[in-house]
PDB file of C-alpha atoms in Angstrom:
ATOM      1  CA  MET A   1     109.943 -65.323 -45.785  1.00  0.00           C
ATOM      2  CA  ALA A   2     113.268 -66.625 -44.430  1.00  0.00           C
ATOM      3  CA  ALA A   3     115.202 -64.302 -46.744  1.00  0.00           C
ATOM      4  CA  ALA A   4     113.199 -61.321 -45.495  1.00  0.00           C
ATOM      5  CA  SER A   5     113.861 -62.307 -41.866  1.00  0.00           C
ATOM      6  CA  LEU A   6     117.582 -62.664 -42.573  1.00  0.00           C
ATOM      7  CA  LEU A   7     117.626 -59.265 -44.282  1.00  0.00           C
ATOM      8  CA  VAL A   8     115.917 -57.644 -41.271  1.00  0.00           C
ATOM      9  CA  LEU A   9     118.402 -59.324 -38.906  1.00  0.00           C
ATOM     10  CA  LEU A  10     121.412 -58.181 -40.928  1.00  0.00           C
ATOM     11  CA  THR A  11     119.998 -54.656 -41.130  1.00  0.00           C
ATOM     12  CA  LEU A  12     119.585 -54.543 -37.348  1.00  0.00           C
ATOM     13  CA  VAL A  13     123.140 -55.824 -36.837  1.00  0.00           C
ATOM     14  CA  VAL A  14     124.553 -53.162 -39.163  1.00  0.00           C
ATOM     15  CA  VAL A  15     122.520 -50.412 -37.483  1.00  0.00           C
ATOM     16  CA  ALA A  16     123.689 -51.606 -34.033  1.00  0.00           C
ATOM     17  CA  TRP A  17     127.308 -51.722 -35.237  1.00  0.00           C
ATOM     18  CA  VAL A  18     127.102 -48.213 -36.653  1.00  0.00           C
ATOM     19  CA  ALA A  19     125.511 -46.909 -33.451  1.00  0.00           C
ATOM     20  CA  VAL A  20     128.207 -48.422 -31.241  1.00  0.00           C
ATOM     21  CA  ALA A  21     131.092 -47.630 -33.588  1.00  0.00           C
ATOM     22  CA  GLY A  22     129.927 -44.006 -33.698  1.00  0.00           C
ATOM     23  CA  PHE A  23     130.682 -43.753 -29.975  1.00  0.00           C
ATOM     24  CA  GLY A  24     134.165 -45.193 -30.295  1.00  0.00           C
ATOM     25  CA  GLY A  25     133.155 -48.747 -29.369  1.00  0.00           C
ATOM     26  CA  SER A  26     133.317 -51.890 -31.396  1.00  0.00           C
ATOM     27  CA  VAL A  27     131.115 -54.887 -31.947  1.00  0.00           C
ATOM     28  CA  LYS A  28     132.327 -58.420 -32.548  1.00  0.00           C
ATOM     29  CA  ILE A  29     129.859 -60.920 -33.906  1.00  0.00           C
ATOM     30  CA  ASP A  30     130.631 -64.618 -33.595  1.00  0.00           C
ATOM     31  CA  TRP A  31     128.017 -66.359 -35.702  1.00  0.00           C
ATOM     32  CA  GLY A  32     129.061 -69.821 -34.471  1.00  0.00           C
ATOM     33  CA  SER A  33     128.822 -68.964 -30.785  1.00  0.00           C
ATOM     34  CA  ASN A  34     126.202 -70.413 -28.455  1.00  0.00           C
ATOM     35  CA  ASN A  35     126.641 -67.525 -26.028  1.00  0.00           C
ATOM     36  CA  SER A  36     123.640 -65.394 -25.233  1.00  0.00           C
ATOM     37  CA  VAL A  37     123.014 -62.086 -23.541  1.00  0.00           C
ATOM     38  CA  ALA A  38     120.026 -61.160 -21.426  1.00  0.00           C
ATOM     39  CA  ASN A  39     118.958 -57.812 -20.024  1.00  0.00           C
ATOM     40  CA  THR A  40     117.063 -57.961 -16.757  1.00  0.00           C
ATOM     41  CA  SER A  41     115.876 -54.674 -15.340  1.00  0.00           C
ATOM     42  CA  GLY A  42     116.013 -54.010 -11.627  1.00  0.00           C
ATOM     43  CA  GLU A  43     118.738 -56.535 -10.814  1.00  0.00           C
ATOM     44  CA  VAL A  44     122.478 -56.323 -10.241  1.00  0.00           C
ATOM     45  CA  ASP A  45     124.624 -59.197 -11.447  1.00  0.00           C
ATOM     46  CA  LYS A  46     126.459 -60.938  -8.605  1.00  0.00           C
ATOM     47  CA  ASP A  47     129.709 -60.613 -10.570  1.00  0.00           C
ATOM     48  CA  ALA A  48     129.330 -56.839 -11.056  1.00  0.00           C
ATOM     49  CA  ALA A  49     132.228 -54.833  -9.629  1.00  0.00           C
ATOM     50  CA  ILE A  50     130.407 -51.892  -8.050  1.00  0.00           C
ATOM     51  CA  GLU A  51     132.034 -49.186  -6.002  1.00  0.00           C
ATOM     52  CA  GLY A  52     129.801 -46.487  -4.595  1.00  0.00           C
ATOM     53  CA  VAL A  53     126.048 -46.209  -4.103  1.00  0.00           C
ATOM     54  CA  LEU A  54     123.461 -47.747  -6.405  1.00  0.00           C
ATOM     55  CA  ILE A  55     119.711 -47.374  -5.830  1.00  0.00           C
ATOM     56  CA  ILE A  56     117.269 -49.318  -7.999  1.00  0.00           C
ATOM     57  CA  ASN A  57     113.622 -48.860  -7.044  1.00  0.00           C
ATOM     58  CA  ASP A  58     113.609 -49.661  -3.299  1.00  0.00           C
ATOM     59  CA  ASP A  59     116.864 -51.641  -3.299  1.00  0.00           C
ATOM     60  CA  VAL A  60     120.080 -50.007  -2.055  1.00  0.00           C
ATOM     61  CA  TYR A  61     123.528 -51.364  -2.901  1.00  0.00           C
ATOM     62  CA  ILE A  62     126.721 -49.932  -1.428  1.00  0.00           C
ATOM     63  CA  ASP A  63     130.010 -51.132  -2.910  1.00  0.00           C
ATOM     64  CA  GLY A  64     128.177 -54.162  -4.319  1.00  0.00           C
ATOM     65  CA  ALA A  65     126.518 -55.233  -1.054  1.00  0.00           C
ATOM     66  CA  LYS A  66     122.707 -55.178  -0.901  1.00  0.00           C
ATOM     67  CA  ILE A  67     121.554 -53.241   2.156  1.00  0.00           C
ATOM     68  CA  ASP A  68     118.506 -54.512   4.030  1.00  0.00           C
ATOM     69  CA  ARG A  69     115.582 -52.121   4.278  1.00  0.00           C
ATOM     70  CA  GLY A  70     115.599 -50.268   7.590  1.00  0.00           C
ATOM     71  CA  VAL A  71     119.388 -50.189   8.103  1.00  0.00           C
ATOM     72  CA  GLY A  72     120.290 -46.608   9.049  1.00  0.00           C
ATOM     73  CA  GLU A  73     124.081 -46.768   8.844  1.00  0.00           C
ATOM     74  CA  TYR A  74     126.436 -48.943   6.845  1.00  0.00           C
ATOM     75  CA  PHE A  75     130.221 -49.309   7.045  1.00  0.00           C
ATOM     76  CA  SER A  76     131.767 -50.523   3.791  1.00  0.00           C
ATOM     77  CA  LYS A  77     134.591 -52.989   4.311  1.00  0.00           C
ATOM     78  CA  LYS A  78     135.610 -52.455   0.682  1.00  0.00           C
ATOM     79  CA  THR A  79     136.198 -48.683   0.813  1.00  0.00           C
ATOM     80  CA  ARG A  80     136.232 -48.208   4.613  1.00  0.00           C
ATOM     81  CA  LYS A  81     133.600 -45.481   4.365  1.00  0.00           C
ATOM     82  CA  MET A  82     130.558 -44.930   6.574  1.00  0.00           C
ATOM     83  CA  TYR A  83     127.187 -44.191   4.967  1.00  0.00           C
ATOM     84  CA  SER A  84     123.948 -42.834   6.400  1.00  0.00           C
ATOM     85  CA  ILE A  85     120.743 -44.188   4.834  1.00  0.00           C
ATOM     86  CA  ARG A  86     117.300 -42.546   5.033  1.00  0.00           C
ATOM     87  CA  TRP A  87     114.506 -44.792   3.824  1.00  0.00           C
ATOM     88  CA  GLY A  88     111.325 -43.394   2.311  1.00  0.00           C
ATOM     89  CA  LYS A  89     107.957 -45.059   2.510  1.00  0.00           C
ATOM     90  CA  LYS A  90     107.659 -48.337   0.644  1.00  0.00           C
ATOM     91  CA  GLY A  91     107.977 -47.517  -3.054  1.00  0.00           C
ATOM     92  CA  GLU A  92     109.644 -44.128  -2.483  1.00  0.00           C
ATOM     93  CA  GLY A  93     113.261 -45.335  -2.446  1.00  0.00           C
ATOM     94  CA  ALA A  94     116.007 -44.081  -0.176  1.00  0.00           C
ATOM     95  CA  SER A  95     118.704 -41.432   0.069  1.00  0.00           C
ATOM     96  CA  VAL A  96     122.288 -42.258   0.959  1.00  0.00           C
ATOM     97  CA  THR A  97     125.011 -39.871   2.083  1.00  0.00           C
ATOM     98  CA  GLU A  98     128.621 -40.545   2.959  1.00  0.00           C
ATOM     99  CA  LYS A  99     129.353 -39.637   6.556  1.00  0.00           C
ATOM    100  CA  THR A 100     132.447 -37.524   7.117  1.00  0.00           C
ATOM    101  CA  GLU A 101     133.907 -36.948  10.529  1.00  0.00           C
TER     102      GLU A 101
END
C-alpha cells in the first residue's frame, strides 16, 4: 500500500513538473524541507505587492489596501491616483474606475 501511495505521489510530481515546465517555468523539490504551501481562496496575503484594483467577491483592494464597503472615493498614496467606487447590493460586488481630471 505504501509503495502504491509513493508511486501516485511521484506520478503527480512528474505531471506537475511537466505542466509547469511546458509553460517555461521550473519546479524545485526539496524533499528534506519542512516548508508548506497553502491556497486560501478569497484572501489576499498581507505581503502581496499589489498595484491596481483587485475585487474578490465583495472585497475591494486598491494598491494593496482593503477598501471599506461604502467608501465612494479613494486616493492611493502609493500611485497618487484617485478612484471612484460604485458598490452593488450585498453580494453583487463593486465597480472601480480611475478618475482623471
